GROMACS .gro file of C-alpha atoms in nm:
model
  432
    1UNK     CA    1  -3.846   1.161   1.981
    2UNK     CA    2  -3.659   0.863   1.939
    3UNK     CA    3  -3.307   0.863   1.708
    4UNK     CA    4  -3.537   0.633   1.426
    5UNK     CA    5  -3.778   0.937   1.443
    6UNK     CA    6  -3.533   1.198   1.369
    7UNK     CA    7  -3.323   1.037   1.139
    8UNK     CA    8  -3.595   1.012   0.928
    9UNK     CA    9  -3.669   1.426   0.965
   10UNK     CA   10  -3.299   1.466   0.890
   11UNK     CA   11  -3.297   1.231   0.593
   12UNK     CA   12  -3.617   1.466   0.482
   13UNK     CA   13  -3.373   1.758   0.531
   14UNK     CA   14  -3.060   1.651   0.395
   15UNK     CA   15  -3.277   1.600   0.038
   16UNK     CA   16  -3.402   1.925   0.016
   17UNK     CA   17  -3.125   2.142   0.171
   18UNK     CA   18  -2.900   1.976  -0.064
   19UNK     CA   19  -3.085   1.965  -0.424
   20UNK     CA   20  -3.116   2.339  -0.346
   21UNK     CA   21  -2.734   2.367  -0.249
   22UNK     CA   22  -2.568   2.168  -0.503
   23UNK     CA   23  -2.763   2.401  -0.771
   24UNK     CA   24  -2.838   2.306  -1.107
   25UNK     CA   25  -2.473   2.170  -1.236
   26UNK     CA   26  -2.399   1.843  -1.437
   27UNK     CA   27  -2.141   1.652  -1.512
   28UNK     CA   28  -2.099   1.647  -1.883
   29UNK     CA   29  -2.171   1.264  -2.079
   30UNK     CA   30  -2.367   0.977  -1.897
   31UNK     CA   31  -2.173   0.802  -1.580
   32UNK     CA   32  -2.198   0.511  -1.343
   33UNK     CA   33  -1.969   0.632  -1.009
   34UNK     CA   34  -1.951   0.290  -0.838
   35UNK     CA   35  -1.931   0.314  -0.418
   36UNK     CA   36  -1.815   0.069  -0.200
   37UNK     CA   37  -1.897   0.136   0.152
   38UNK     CA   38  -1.961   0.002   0.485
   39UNK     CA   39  -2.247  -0.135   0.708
   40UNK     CA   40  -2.271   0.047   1.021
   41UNK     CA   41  -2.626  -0.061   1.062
   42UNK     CA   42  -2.711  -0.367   1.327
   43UNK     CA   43  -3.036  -0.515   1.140
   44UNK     CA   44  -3.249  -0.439   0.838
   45UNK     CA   45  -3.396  -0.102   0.952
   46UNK     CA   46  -3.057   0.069   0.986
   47UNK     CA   47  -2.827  -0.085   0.736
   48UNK     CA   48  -2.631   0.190   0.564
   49UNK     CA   49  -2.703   0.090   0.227
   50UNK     CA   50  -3.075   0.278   0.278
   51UNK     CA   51  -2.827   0.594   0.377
   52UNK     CA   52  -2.637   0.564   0.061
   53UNK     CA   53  -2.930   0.485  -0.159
   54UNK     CA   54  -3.104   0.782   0.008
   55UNK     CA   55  -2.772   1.027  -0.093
   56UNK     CA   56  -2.727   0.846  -0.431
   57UNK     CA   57  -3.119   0.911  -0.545
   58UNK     CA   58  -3.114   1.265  -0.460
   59UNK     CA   59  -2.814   1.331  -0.567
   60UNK     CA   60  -2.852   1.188  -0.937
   61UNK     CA   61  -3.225   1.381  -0.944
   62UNK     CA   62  -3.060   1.687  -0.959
   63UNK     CA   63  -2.765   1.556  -1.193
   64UNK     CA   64  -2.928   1.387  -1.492
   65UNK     CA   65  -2.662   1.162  -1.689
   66UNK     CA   66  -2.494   1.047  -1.304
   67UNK     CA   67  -2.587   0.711  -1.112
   68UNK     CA   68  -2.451   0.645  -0.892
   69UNK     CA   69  -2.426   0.284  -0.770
   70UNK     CA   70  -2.369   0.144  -0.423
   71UNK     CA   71  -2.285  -0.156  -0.302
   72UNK     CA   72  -2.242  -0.211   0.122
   73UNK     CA   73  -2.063  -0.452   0.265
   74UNK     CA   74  -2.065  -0.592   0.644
   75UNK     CA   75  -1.744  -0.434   0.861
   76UNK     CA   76  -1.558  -0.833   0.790
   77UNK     CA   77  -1.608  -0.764   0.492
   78UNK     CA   78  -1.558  -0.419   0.359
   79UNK     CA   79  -1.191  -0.443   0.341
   80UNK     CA   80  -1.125  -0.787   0.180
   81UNK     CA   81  -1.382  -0.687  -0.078
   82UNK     CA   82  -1.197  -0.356  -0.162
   83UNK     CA   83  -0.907  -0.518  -0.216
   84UNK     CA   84  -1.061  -0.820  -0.442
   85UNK     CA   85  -1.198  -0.588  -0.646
   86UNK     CA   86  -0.852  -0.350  -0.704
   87UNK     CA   87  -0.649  -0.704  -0.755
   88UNK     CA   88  -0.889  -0.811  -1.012
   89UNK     CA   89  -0.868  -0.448  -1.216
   90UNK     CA   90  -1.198  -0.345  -1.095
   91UNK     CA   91  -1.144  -0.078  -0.828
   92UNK     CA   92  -1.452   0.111  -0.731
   93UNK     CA   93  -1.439   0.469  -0.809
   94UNK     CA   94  -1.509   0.572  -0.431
   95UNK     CA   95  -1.475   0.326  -0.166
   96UNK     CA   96  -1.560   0.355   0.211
   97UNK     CA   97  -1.318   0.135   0.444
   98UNK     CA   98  -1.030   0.145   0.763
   99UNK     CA   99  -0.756   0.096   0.498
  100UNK     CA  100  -0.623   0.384   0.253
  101UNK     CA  101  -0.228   0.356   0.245
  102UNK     CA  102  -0.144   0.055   0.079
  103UNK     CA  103  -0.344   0.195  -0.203
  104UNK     CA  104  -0.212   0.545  -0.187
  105UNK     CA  105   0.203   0.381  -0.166
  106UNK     CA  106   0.078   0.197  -0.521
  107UNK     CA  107  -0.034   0.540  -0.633
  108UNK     CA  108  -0.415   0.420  -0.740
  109UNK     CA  109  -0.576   0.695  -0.532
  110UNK     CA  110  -0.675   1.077  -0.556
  111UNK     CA  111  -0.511   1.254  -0.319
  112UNK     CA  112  -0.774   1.552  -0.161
  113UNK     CA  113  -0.570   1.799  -0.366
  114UNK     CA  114  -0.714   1.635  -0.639
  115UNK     CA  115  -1.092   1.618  -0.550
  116UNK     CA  116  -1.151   1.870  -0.276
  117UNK     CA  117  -1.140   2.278  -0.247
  118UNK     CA  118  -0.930   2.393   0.022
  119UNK     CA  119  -1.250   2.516   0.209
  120UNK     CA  120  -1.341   2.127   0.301
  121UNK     CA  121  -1.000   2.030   0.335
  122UNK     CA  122  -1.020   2.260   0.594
  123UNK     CA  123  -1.285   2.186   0.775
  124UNK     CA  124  -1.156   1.822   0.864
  125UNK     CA  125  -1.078   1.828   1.181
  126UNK     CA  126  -0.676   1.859   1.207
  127UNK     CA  127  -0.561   1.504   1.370
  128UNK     CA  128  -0.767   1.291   1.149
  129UNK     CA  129  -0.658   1.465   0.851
  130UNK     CA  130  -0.292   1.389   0.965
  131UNK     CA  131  -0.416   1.049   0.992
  132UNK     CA  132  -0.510   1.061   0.647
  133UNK     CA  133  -0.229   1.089   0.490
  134UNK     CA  134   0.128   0.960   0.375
  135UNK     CA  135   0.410   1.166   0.307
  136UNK     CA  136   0.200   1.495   0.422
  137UNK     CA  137  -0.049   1.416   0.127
  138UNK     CA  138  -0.379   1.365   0.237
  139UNK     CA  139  -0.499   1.036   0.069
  140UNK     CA  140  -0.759   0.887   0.298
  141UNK     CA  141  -1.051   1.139   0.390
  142UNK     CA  142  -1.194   1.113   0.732
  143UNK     CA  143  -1.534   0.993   0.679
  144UNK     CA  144  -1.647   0.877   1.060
  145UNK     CA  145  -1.480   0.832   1.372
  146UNK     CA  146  -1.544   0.665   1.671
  147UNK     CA  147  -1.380   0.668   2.005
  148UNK     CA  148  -1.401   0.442   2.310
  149UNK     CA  149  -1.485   0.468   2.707
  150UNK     CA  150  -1.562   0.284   3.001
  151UNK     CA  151  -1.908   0.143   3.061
  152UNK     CA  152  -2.052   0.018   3.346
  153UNK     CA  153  -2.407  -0.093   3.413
  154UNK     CA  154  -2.520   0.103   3.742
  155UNK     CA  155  -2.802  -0.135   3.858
  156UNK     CA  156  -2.538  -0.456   3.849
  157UNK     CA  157  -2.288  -0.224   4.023
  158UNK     CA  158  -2.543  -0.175   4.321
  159UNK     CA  159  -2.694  -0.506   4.348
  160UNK     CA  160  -2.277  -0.616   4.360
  161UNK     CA  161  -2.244  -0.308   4.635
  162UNK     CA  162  -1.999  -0.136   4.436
  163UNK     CA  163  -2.006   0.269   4.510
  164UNK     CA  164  -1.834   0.394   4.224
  165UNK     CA  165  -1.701   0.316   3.897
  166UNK     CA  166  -1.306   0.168   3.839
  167UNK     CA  167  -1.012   0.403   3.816
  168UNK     CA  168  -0.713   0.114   3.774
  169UNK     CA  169  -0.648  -0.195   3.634
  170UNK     CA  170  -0.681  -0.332   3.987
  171UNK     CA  171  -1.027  -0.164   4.031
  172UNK     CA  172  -1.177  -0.347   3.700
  173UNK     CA  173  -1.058  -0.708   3.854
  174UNK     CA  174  -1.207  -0.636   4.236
  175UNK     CA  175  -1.527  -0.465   4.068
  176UNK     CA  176  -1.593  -0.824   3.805
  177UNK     CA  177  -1.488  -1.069   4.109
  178UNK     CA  178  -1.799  -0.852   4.313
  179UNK     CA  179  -2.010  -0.890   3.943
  180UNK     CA  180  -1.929  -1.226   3.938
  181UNK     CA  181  -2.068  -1.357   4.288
  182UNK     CA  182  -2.404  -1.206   4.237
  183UNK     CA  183  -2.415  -1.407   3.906
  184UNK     CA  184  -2.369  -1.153   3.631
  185UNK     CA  185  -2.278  -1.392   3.308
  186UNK     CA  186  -2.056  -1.141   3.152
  187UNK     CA  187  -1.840  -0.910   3.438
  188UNK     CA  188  -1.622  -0.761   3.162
  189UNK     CA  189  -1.661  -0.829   2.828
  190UNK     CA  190  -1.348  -0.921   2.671
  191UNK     CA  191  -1.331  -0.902   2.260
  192UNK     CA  192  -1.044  -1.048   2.126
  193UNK     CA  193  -1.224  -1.231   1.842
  194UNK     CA  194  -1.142  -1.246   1.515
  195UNK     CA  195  -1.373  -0.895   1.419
  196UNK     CA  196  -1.201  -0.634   1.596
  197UNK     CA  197  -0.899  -0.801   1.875
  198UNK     CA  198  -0.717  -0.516   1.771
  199UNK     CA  199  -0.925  -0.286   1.945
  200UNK     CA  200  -0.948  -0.403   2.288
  201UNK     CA  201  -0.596  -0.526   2.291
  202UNK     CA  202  -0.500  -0.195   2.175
  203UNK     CA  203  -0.690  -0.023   2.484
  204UNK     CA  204  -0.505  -0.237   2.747
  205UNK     CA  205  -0.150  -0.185   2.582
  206UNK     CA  206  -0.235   0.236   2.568
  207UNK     CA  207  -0.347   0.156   2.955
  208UNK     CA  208   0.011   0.044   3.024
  209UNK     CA  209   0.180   0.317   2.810
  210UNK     CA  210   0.239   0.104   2.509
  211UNK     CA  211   0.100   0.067   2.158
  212UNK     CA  212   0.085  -0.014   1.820
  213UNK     CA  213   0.420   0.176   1.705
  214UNK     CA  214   0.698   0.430   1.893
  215UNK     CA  215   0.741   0.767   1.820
  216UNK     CA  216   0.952   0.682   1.549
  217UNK     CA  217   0.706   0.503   1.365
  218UNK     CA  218   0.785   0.142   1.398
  219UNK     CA  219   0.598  -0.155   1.531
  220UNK     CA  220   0.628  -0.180   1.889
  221UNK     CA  221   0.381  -0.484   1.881
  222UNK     CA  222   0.665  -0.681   2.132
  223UNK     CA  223   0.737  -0.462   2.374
  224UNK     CA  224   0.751  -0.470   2.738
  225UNK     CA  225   0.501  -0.273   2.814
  226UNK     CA  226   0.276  -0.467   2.537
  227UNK     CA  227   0.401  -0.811   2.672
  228UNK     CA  228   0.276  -0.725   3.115
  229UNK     CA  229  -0.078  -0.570   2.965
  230UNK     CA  230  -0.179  -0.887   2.791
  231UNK     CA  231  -0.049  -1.072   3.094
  232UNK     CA  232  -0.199  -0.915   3.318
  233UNK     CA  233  -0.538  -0.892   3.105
  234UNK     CA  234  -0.475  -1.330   3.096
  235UNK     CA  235  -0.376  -1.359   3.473
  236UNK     CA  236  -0.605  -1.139   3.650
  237UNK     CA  237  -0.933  -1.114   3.479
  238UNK     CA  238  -0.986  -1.462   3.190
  239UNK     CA  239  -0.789  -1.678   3.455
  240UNK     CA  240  -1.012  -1.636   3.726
  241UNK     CA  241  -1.303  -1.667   3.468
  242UNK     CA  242  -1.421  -1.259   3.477
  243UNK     CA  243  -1.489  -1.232   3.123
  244UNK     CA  244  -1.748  -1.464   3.057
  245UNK     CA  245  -1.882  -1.797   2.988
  246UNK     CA  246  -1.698  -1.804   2.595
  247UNK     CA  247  -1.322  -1.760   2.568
  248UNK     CA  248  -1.204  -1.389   2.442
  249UNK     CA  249  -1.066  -1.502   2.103
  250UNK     CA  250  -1.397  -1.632   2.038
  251UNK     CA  251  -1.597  -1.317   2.172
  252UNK     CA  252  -1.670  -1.000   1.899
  253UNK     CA  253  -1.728  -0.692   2.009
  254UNK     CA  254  -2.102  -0.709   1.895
  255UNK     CA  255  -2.101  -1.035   2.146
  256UNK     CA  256  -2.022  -0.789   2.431
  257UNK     CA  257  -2.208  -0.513   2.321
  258UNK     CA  258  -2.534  -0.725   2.304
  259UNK     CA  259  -2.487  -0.854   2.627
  260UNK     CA  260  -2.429  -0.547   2.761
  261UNK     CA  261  -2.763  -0.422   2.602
  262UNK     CA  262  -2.927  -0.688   2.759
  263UNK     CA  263  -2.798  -0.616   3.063
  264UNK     CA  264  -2.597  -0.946   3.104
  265UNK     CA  265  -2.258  -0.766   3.104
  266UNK     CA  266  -2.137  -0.528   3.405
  267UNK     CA  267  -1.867  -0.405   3.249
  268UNK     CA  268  -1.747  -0.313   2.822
  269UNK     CA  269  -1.544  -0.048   2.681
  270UNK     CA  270  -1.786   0.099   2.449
  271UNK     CA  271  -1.875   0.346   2.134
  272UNK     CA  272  -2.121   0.639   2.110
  273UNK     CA  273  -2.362   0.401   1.911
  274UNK     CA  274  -2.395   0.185   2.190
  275UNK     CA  275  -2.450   0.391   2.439
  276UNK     CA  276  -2.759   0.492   2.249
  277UNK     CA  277  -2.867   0.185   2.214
  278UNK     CA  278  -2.838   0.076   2.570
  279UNK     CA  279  -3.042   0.371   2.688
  280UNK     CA  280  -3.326   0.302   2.431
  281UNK     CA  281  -3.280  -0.076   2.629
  282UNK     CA  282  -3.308   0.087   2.964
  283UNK     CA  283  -2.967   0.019   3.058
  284UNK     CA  284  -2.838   0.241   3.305
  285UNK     CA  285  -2.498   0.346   3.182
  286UNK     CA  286  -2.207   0.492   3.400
  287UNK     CA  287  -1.964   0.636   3.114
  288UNK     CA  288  -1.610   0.725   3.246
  289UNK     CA  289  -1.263   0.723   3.080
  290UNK     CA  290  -1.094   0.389   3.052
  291UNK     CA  291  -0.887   0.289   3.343
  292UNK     CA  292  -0.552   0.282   3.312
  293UNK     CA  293  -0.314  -0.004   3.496
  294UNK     CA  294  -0.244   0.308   3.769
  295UNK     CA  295  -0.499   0.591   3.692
  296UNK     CA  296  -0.695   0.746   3.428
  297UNK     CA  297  -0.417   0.970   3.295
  298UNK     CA  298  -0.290   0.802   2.965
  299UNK     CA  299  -0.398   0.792   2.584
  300UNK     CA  300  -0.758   0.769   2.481
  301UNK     CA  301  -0.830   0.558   2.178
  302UNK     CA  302  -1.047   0.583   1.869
  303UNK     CA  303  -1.104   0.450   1.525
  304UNK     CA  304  -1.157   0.634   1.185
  305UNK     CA  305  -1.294   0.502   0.914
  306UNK     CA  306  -1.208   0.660   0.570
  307UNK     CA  307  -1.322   0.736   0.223
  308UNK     CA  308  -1.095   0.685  -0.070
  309UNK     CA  309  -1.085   0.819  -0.475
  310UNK     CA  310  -0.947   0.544  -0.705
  311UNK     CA  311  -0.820   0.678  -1.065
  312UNK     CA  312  -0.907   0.380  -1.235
  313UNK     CA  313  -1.170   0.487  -1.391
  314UNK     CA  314  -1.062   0.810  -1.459
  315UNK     CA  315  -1.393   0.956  -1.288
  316UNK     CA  316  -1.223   1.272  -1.120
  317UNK     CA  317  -1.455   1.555  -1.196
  318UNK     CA  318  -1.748   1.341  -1.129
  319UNK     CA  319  -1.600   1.173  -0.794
  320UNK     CA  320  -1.518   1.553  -0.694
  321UNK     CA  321  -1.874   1.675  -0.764
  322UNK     CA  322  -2.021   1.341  -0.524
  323UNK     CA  323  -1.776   1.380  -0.317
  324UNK     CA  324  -1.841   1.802  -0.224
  325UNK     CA  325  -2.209   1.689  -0.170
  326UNK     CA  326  -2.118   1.407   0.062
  327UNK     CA  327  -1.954   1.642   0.281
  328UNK     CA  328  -2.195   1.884   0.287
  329UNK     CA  329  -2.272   1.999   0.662
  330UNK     CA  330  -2.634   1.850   0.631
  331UNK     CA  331  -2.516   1.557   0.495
  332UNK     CA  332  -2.255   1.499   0.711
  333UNK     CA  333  -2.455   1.532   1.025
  334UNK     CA  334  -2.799   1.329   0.878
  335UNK     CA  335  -2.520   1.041   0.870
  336UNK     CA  336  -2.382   1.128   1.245
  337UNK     CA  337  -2.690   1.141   1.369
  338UNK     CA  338  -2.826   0.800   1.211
  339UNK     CA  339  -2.489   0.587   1.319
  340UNK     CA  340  -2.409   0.812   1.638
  341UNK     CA  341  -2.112   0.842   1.517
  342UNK     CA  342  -1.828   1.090   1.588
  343UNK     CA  343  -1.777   1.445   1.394
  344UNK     CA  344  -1.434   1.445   1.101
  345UNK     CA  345  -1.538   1.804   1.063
  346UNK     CA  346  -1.480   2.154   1.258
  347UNK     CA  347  -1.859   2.242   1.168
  348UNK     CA  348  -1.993   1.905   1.240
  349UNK     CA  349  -1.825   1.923   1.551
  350UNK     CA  350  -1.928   2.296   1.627
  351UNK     CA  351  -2.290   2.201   1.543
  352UNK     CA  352  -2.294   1.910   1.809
  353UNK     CA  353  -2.094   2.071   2.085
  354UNK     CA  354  -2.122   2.449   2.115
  355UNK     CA  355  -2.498   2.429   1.903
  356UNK     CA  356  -2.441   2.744   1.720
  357UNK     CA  357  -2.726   2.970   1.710
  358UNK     CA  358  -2.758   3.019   1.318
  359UNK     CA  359  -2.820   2.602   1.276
  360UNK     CA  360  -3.056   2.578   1.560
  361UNK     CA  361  -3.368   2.642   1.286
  362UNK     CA  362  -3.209   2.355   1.059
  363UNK     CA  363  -3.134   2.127   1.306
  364UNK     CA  364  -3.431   2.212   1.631
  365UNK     CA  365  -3.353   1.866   1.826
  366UNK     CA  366  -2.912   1.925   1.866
  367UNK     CA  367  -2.938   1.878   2.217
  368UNK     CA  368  -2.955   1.512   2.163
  369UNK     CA  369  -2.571   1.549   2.078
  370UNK     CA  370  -2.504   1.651   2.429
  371UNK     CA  371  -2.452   1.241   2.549
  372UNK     CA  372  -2.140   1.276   2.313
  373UNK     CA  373  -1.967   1.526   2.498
  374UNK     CA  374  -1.721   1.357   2.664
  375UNK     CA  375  -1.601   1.126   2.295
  376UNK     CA  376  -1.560   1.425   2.154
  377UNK     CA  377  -1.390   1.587   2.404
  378UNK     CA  378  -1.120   1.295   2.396
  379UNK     CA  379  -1.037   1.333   2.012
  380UNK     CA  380  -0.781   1.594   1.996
  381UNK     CA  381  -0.531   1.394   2.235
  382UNK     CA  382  -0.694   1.040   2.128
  383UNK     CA  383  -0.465   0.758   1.956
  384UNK     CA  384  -0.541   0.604   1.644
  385UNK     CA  385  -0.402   0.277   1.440
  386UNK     CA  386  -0.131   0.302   1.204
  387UNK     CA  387  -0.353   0.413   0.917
  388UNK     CA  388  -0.069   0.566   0.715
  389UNK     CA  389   0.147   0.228   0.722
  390UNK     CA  390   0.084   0.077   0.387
  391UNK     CA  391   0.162  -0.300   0.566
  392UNK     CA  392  -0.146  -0.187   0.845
  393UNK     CA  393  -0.355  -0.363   0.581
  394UNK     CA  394  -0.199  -0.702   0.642
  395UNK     CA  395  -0.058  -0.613   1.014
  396UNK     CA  396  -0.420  -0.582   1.113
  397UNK     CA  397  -0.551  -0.912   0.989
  398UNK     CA  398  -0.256  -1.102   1.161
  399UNK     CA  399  -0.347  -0.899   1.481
  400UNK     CA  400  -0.701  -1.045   1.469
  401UNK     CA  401  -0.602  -1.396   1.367
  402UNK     CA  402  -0.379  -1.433   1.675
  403UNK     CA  403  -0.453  -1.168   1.984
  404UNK     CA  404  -0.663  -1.377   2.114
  405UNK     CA  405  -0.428  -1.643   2.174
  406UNK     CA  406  -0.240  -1.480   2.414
  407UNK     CA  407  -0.505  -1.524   2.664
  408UNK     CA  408  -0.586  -1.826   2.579
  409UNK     CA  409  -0.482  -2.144   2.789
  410UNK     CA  410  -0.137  -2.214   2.764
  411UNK     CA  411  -0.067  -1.922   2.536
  412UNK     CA  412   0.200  -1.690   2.660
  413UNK     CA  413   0.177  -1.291   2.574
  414UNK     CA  414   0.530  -1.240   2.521
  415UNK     CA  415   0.577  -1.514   2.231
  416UNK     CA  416   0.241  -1.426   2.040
  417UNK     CA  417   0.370  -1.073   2.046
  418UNK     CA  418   0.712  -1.137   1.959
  419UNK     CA  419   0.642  -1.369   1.649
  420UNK     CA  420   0.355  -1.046   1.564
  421UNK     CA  421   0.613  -0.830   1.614
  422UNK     CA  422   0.875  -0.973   1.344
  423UNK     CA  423   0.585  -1.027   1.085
  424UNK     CA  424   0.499  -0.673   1.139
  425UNK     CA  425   0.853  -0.555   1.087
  426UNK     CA  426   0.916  -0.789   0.778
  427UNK     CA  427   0.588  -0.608   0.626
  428UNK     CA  428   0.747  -0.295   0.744
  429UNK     CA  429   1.054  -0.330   0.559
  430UNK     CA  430   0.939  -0.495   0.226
  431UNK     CA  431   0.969  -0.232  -0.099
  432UNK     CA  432   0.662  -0.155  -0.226
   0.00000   0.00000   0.00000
């Protein structure tokens, strides 16, 4: 049964497991909730506004005098149009983005306190709820999360003669030069384009010991340990022309992740969702933890993408009501299943790793969770962004603007990150 199929069974199950749990209530008084939310889809068939539409229809059937509209917006998108619509007065009442803080600092959000009982609060899994908030109050909810590892493509690996899959920094450059002479276009994908540099940089600098910010909080963006993993990213793997035909602050991550699917890439660091889809391609995939500069042994990395309340409207019992339905288990794991996507819950995450006996009627095909071991696995330990720093918002899209330059030709690592560095800490500093 392919994930299409069962989707489509779980969609089936999610509407009639959940008109029968949300009961017979109503909100009081006819009301538009308006949704913003994101595409995780790649084409027509999947995009995520046939998910929400899906939720939104059954959901109103049995609450006559609710609609609830959605609008979805492509991941370049999503966050630029949240914020148009909160500068012109017109703030959705639930949106569905990687940004929460700034909004929370300029007190425009619910905070879970508001909108949640304490029996869902508690079933977000415990780091990404800390991720959630600012000042200890949970603002952003974890909606989806997504963590990263090592791929390799098996068949390019033996045609090069390589035995095993990379363990160091030093590995990943002698494995791409082998890719390289038997002609593979793409020996490691590189994606320090404009849709998501932050990412792959970010994996490097954790590979070195470094990151985003120190244990106290601050940006770190310019430190040494930031400054030799770029370098050593320019030097020994886009110098020597390992990453591809197009230059890395021109490559996306879908670039990569489509060449890898068509088995033009021998190397990515890559998500659940496209493992999946390079199976279905009949890629053989070796999956191990990303390499770090000298072993394995440092921080794993992984996104979260969150769902946020605004007050504008004044729309709290109504949000609340949506929003209690959203998270319902069956909901929750219709929408894992469908994006491949990583559990924000303790029962989502039961449900795909220890497949409890008393869901195995509801849900007959869990085993196909058993490929996402190993992400989840990593989350307890993993590192995230900044989420709670209100200036992330604007950090971020300097970050993408300019990463890539410090591979580039004549760009040095230590001055991109430097000048990135001081923007970051002017943001840092500004009242809000």
């Amino acid at each position: 049964m392919t994930h299409r199929t069962l989707a489509a069974g779980l969609t089936a199950a999610l509407v009639l497991s959940t008109l029968t749990a949300c009961g017979s209530s109503e909100a009081s008084g006819a009301t538009t909730l308006t949704v913003v939310a994101a595409n995780y889809g790649t084409g027509p068939d999947d995009d995520s506004q046939h998910y929400w539409d899906r939720l939104a229809r059954a959901y109103e059937a049995r609450h006559p005098g609710i609609t609830i509209d959605v609008k979805v917006y492509g991941w370049k998108d999503i966050d630029t149009k949240i914020a148009g619509l909160v500068k012109a007065g017109r703030a959705p009442d639930i949106a569905q983005g990687s940004m929460y803080a700034d909004y929370a600092a300029h007190h425009q959000l619910y905070s879970a306190d508001e909108l949640l009982p304490i029996r869902t609060q508690a079933d977000f899994i415990r780091q990404l709820a800390e991720e959630g908030e600012v000042h200890t109050t949970l603002y952003g909810l974890p909606f989806a999360s997504s963590s990263r590892m090592f791929f390799c493509n098996k068949r390019l690996f033996r045609q090069a003669g390589i035995t095993k899959p990379p363990q160091t920094w030093d590995d990943i450059k002698t494995d791409a030069q082998a890719l390289k002479t038997i002609g593979v276009k793409v020996p490691y994908g590189l994606p320090l384009g404009p849709e998501e540099a932050e990412a792959e940089a970010l994996i490097w600098m954790l590979g070195n010991k470094g990151g985003y910010t120190g244990l106290a909080g601050s940006y770190t963006l310019g430190s040494l340990a930031n400054v030799q993993a770029l370098q050593w990213v320019k030097n020994n793997l886009v110098s020597p022309g390992l990453t591809g035909p197009a230059a890395p602050a021109e490559t996306n991550r879908q670039d990569v992740f489509r060449a890898f699917i068509a088995g033009d890439a021998g190397m990515v660091n890559g998500t659940p969702r496209l493992l999946a889809q390079a199976e279905s391609a009949g890629i053989e995939v070796g999956v191990v933890s990303v390499p770090g500069r000298t072993d394995r042994f440092h921080q794993a990395f992984s996104v979260a993408d969150w769902l946020m309340a605004f007050k504008r409207n004044h729309h709290r019992d109504q949000i609340s009501d949506f929003l209690a339905y959203v998270y319902s288990p069956t909901n929750t794991l219709a929408f894992l299943d469908e994006y491949r996507m990583l559990p924000v819950t303790t029962s989502a995450s039961d449900v795909m790793t220890r497949h409890q006996d008393w869901y195995k009627d509801l849900w007959p095909f869990v085993n196909q969770y058993k490929d996402l071991g190993a992400f989840i696995d990593q989350q307890p330990t993993t590192a995230y962004y900044p989420y709670d720093k209100p200036s992330w918002a604007t950090v971020i899209g300097q970050l993408r603007k300019n990463l890539g330059k410090a591979v580039a030709p004549g760009g040095v690592p230590a001055d991109v990150l430097e000048e990135l560095q001081q923007q970051a800490a002017q943001l840092d500093a500004a009242p809000m």
